[in-house]
Amino acid sequence: MKRILFYMCLFFAAHSFAQVSPAVKGSVYGSSVNDKEATSVADLQEKLESEKQFTGKVTGKVVSVCQEKGCWMKLAKTDGSDIMVRFKDYKFFVPKILMVKT
């Protein structure tokens, strides 16, 4: 009987974690972020030629997102390649399911 109860609890716990809904286009999760003083990906490429790293806001098209924790994302560059964006100290996360078909 204890074994059945254990497996039932395990099943319901696993089932509750599996309920992930996709991000809705235009939704804001957590604190909102504005685009004031944001740098475009094209301008960022120029800044990174003279500096080793960049801290600030970046605007661009998101190509992929970390599916483990949403702790990084890739932005499309003007030449068709991607740029990796990592978030310092896990202070910022991107929804895992970010791509919305329009």
Coordinates of N, CA and C in Angstrom, one line a residue:
M1 N 0.8 -1.2 0.0 CA 0.0 0.0 0.0 C 0.9 1.3 0.0
K2 N 2.0 1.2 0.8 CA 2.8 2.4 0.9 C 3.5 2.6 -0.5
R3 N 3.8 1.6 -1.2 CA 4.5 1.6 -2.5 C 3.5 2.3 -3.5
I4 N 2.3 1.9 -3.5 CA 1.3 2.5 -4.4 C 1.1 4.0 -4.1
L5 N 1.0 4.3 -2.8 CA 0.9 5.8 -2.5 C 2.1 6.5 -2.9
F6 N 3.3 6.0 -2.7 CA 4.5 6.6 -3.2 C 4.5 6.9 -4.7
Y7 N 4.2 5.9 -5.5 CA 4.1 6.0 -6.9 C 3.1 7.0 -7.4
M8 N 2.0 7.0 -6.7 CA 0.9 8.0 -7.0 C 1.4 9.4 -6.8
C9 N 2.0 9.6 -5.6 CA 2.6 11.0 -5.3 C 3.6 11.4 -6.4
L10 N 4.5 10.4 -6.7 CA 5.5 10.7 -7.7 C 4.9 11.0 -9.0
F11 N 3.9 10.3 -9.5 CA 3.2 10.6 -10.7 C 2.6 12.0 -10.7
F12 N 1.9 12.3 -9.7 CA 1.3 13.7 -9.6 C 2.3 14.8 -9.6
A13 N 3.4 14.6 -8.9 CA 4.4 15.6 -8.8 C 5.1 15.8 -10.2
A14 N 5.4 14.7 -10.9 CA 6.0 14.8 -12.2 C 5.0 15.4 -13.2
H15 N 3.7 15.1 -13.1 CA 2.7 15.6 -14.0 C 2.5 17.1 -13.8
S16 N 2.6 17.6 -12.5 CA 2.5 19.0 -12.3 C 3.6 19.8 -12.8
F17 N 4.8 19.3 -12.9 CA 6.0 20.0 -13.4 C 5.9 20.0 -15.0
A18 N 5.2 19.1 -15.6 CA 5.2 19.0 -17.0 C 4.2 20.0 -17.7
Q19 N 3.5 20.7 -16.9 CA 2.5 21.7 -17.4 C 3.2 23.0 -17.7
V20 N 3.8 23.1 -18.9 CA 4.5 24.3 -19.4 C 3.7 24.8 -20.5
S21 N 3.3 26.1 -20.4 CA 2.5 26.7 -21.5 C 3.5 27.6 -22.3
P22 N 3.3 27.7 -23.6 CA 4.2 28.6 -24.4 C 4.0 30.1 -24.0
A23 N 5.0 30.8 -24.2 CA 5.0 32.3 -24.0 C 4.0 32.9 -25.0
V24 N 3.3 33.9 -24.6 CA 2.3 34.6 -25.5 C 3.0 35.8 -26.0
K25 N 2.9 36.0 -27.3 CA 3.6 37.2 -27.9 C 3.1 38.5 -27.2
G26 N 4.1 39.3 -26.8 CA 3.8 40.6 -26.2 C 3.6 40.5 -24.7
S27 N 3.7 39.3 -24.1 CA 3.5 39.2 -22.7 C 4.8 39.6 -21.9
V28 N 4.6 40.1 -20.7 CA 5.8 40.5 -19.9 C 5.8 39.6 -18.7
Y29 N 6.9 38.9 -18.4 CA 7.0 38.1 -17.2 C 8.0 38.8 -16.3
G30 N 7.6 39.0 -15.1 CA 8.5 39.7 -14.1 C 8.5 41.2 -14.4
S31 N 9.5 41.9 -14.0 CA 9.6 43.4 -14.2 C 9.7 43.7 -15.7
S32 N 9.1 44.7 -16.1 CA 9.2 45.1 -17.5 C 10.5 45.8 -17.8
V33 N 10.9 45.7 -19.1 CA 12.2 46.3 -19.5 C 11.8 47.2 -20.7
N34 N 12.3 48.5 -20.6 CA 12.1 49.4 -21.7 C 13.3 49.4 -22.6
D35 N 13.2 50.0 -23.8 CA 14.3 50.0 -24.7 C 15.1 51.3 -24.7
K36 N 15.0 52.1 -23.7 CA 15.8 53.3 -23.5 C 17.2 52.9 -23.4
E37 N 18.1 53.6 -24.1 CA 19.5 53.4 -24.1 C 19.9 52.0 -24.5
A38 N 19.1 51.3 -25.3 CA 19.4 50.0 -25.8 C 20.3 50.1 -27.0
T39 N 21.1 49.1 -27.2 CA 22.0 49.1 -28.3 C 21.6 48.0 -29.3
S40 N 21.5 48.3 -30.6 CA 21.2 47.3 -31.6 C 22.3 46.3 -31.7
V41 N 22.0 45.1 -32.3 CA 23.0 44.1 -32.5 C 24.1 44.6 -33.4
A42 N 23.7 45.3 -34.4 CA 24.7 45.9 -35.4 C 25.7 46.9 -34.7
D43 N 25.1 47.7 -33.8 CA 26.0 48.7 -33.1 C 26.8 47.9 -32.0
L44 N 26.3 46.8 -31.5 CA 27.0 46.0 -30.5 C 28.3 45.4 -31.2
Q45 N 28.1 44.9 -32.4 CA 29.3 44.4 -33.1 C 30.4 45.4 -33.2
E46 N 30.1 46.6 -33.5 CA 31.1 47.7 -33.6 C 31.7 48.0 -32.2
K47 N 30.9 48.0 -31.1 CA 31.4 48.3 -29.8 C 32.4 47.1 -29.3
L48 N 32.0 45.9 -29.7 CA 32.8 44.7 -29.2 C 34.2 44.6 -29.9
E49 N 34.3 45.4 -31.1 CA 35.6 45.4 -31.7 C 36.7 46.2 -30.9
S50 N 36.2 47.2 -30.2 CA 37.1 48.0 -29.3 C 37.1 47.5 -27.9
E51 N 36.0 46.9 -27.4 CA 35.9 46.5 -26.0 C 35.8 45.0 -25.9
K52 N 36.3 44.4 -24.8 CA 36.2 42.9 -24.7 C 34.9 42.4 -24.3
Q53 N 34.1 43.2 -23.5 CA 32.7 42.7 -23.2 C 31.8 43.9 -23.1
F54 N 30.5 43.7 -23.1 CA 29.5 44.7 -23.1 C 28.5 44.4 -22.0
T55 N 28.2 45.4 -21.2 CA 27.1 45.3 -20.2 C 26.1 46.4 -20.5
G56 N 24.9 46.0 -20.7 CA 23.8 46.9 -21.0 C 22.7 46.2 -21.7
K57 N 21.8 47.0 -22.4 CA 20.6 46.5 -23.0 C 20.9 46.3 -24.5
V58 N 20.4 45.2 -25.1 CA 20.6 45.0 -26.5 C 19.3 44.6 -27.1
T59 N 19.0 45.2 -28.3 CA 17.8 44.9 -29.1 C 18.2 44.0 -30.3
G60 N 17.3 43.1 -30.6 CA 17.6 42.2 -31.7 C 16.6 41.1 -31.8
K61 N 16.7 40.3 -32.9 CA 15.8 39.2 -33.1 C 16.3 37.9 -32.3
V62 N 15.5 37.3 -31.4 CA 16.0 36.2 -30.7 C 15.8 34.9 -31.6
V63 N 16.9 34.2 -31.7 CA 16.9 33.0 -32.6 C 16.7 31.7 -31.7
S64 N 17.3 31.6 -30.6 CA 17.1 30.5 -29.7 C 17.3 30.9 -28.2
V65 N 16.8 30.0 -27.3 CA 16.8 30.3 -25.9 C 17.2 29.0 -25.2
C66 N 18.0 29.1 -24.1 CA 18.4 28.0 -23.3 C 17.1 27.3 -22.8
Q67 N 17.0 26.0 -23.1 CA 15.9 25.2 -22.6 C 16.0 24.6 -21.2
E68 N 17.2 24.8 -20.6 CA 17.4 24.3 -19.3 C 16.9 25.2 -18.3
K69 N 17.3 26.5 -18.3 CA 16.8 27.5 -17.3 C 16.4 28.8 -18.0
G70 N 16.6 28.9 -19.3 CA 16.3 30.2 -20.0 C 17.4 31.2 -19.6
C71 N 18.6 30.7 -19.4 CA 19.7 31.6 -18.8 C 20.6 32.2 -19.9
W72 N 20.4 31.9 -21.2 CA 21.1 32.5 -22.3 C 20.2 32.5 -23.5
M73 N 20.6 33.3 -24.5 CA 19.8 33.4 -25.7 C 20.8 33.7 -26.8
K74 N 20.4 33.4 -28.1 CA 21.2 33.8 -29.2 C 20.4 34.8 -30.0
L75 N 21.0 35.9 -30.4 CA 20.4 36.9 -31.3 C 21.0 36.9 -32.7
A76 N 20.2 37.1 -33.7 CA 20.6 37.1 -35.1 C 21.5 38.4 -35.3
K77 N 22.7 38.1 -36.0 CA 23.5 39.2 -36.4 C 23.2 39.6 -37.8
T78 N 23.7 40.7 -38.3 CA 23.3 41.2 -39.6 C 23.9 40.3 -40.7
D79 N 25.0 39.6 -40.4 CA 25.6 38.7 -41.5 C 25.0 37.3 -41.5
G80 N 23.9 37.1 -40.7 CA 23.3 35.8 -40.7 C 23.7 34.8 -39.6
S81 N 24.8 35.1 -39.0 CA 25.3 34.3 -37.9 C 24.6 34.7 -36.6
D82 N 24.9 34.1 -35.5 CA 24.3 34.4 -34.2 C 25.3 34.9 -33.2
I83 N 24.8 35.7 -32.2 CA 25.6 36.2 -31.1 C 25.0 35.6 -29.8
M84 N 25.9 35.0 -29.0 CA 25.4 34.4 -27.7 C 25.3 35.5 -26.6
V85 N 24.2 35.5 -25.9 CA 24.0 36.5 -24.8 C 23.8 35.6 -23.5
R86 N 24.7 35.8 -22.6 CA 24.6 35.1 -21.3 C 24.2 36.2 -20.2
F87 N 23.5 35.7 -19.2 CA 23.0 36.6 -18.2 C 23.9 36.3 -16.9
K88 N 24.5 37.4 -16.4 CA 25.4 37.3 -15.3 C 24.6 36.9 -14.0
D89 N 25.2 36.0 -13.3 CA 24.7 35.6 -12.0 C 23.2 35.1 -11.9
Y90 N 22.7 34.7 -13.1 CA 21.3 34.2 -13.2 C 20.3 35.2 -12.7
K91 N 20.6 36.5 -12.9 CA 19.7 37.6 -12.5 C 18.6 37.8 -13.5
F92 N 18.7 37.3 -14.7 CA 17.7 37.5 -15.7 C 17.5 36.2 -16.5
F93 N 16.2 35.9 -16.7 CA 15.9 34.7 -17.5 C 14.9 35.1 -18.6
V94 N 15.0 34.3 -19.7 CA 14.1 34.4 -20.8 C 13.2 33.2 -20.8
P95 N 11.9 33.4 -21.1 CA 11.0 32.2 -21.2 C 11.6 31.2 -22.1
K96 N 11.6 29.9 -21.7 CA 12.1 28.8 -22.5 C 11.5 28.7 -23.8
I97 N 10.2 28.9 -23.9 CA 9.5 28.7 -25.2 C 9.2 30.1 -25.6
L98 N 10.1 30.7 -26.4 CA 10.0 32.1 -26.8 C 9.5 32.3 -28.2
M99 N 9.7 31.3 -29.0 CA 9.4 31.4 -30.4 C 7.8 31.2 -30.5
V100 N 7.2 32.2 -31.1 CA 5.8 32.2 -31.4 C 5.6 32.3 -32.9
K101 N 4.9 31.4 -33.5 CA 4.6 31.5 -34.9 C 3.5 32.5 -35.2
T102 N 3.8 33.4 -36.1 CA 2.8 34.4 -36.5 C 2.3 34.2 -37.9

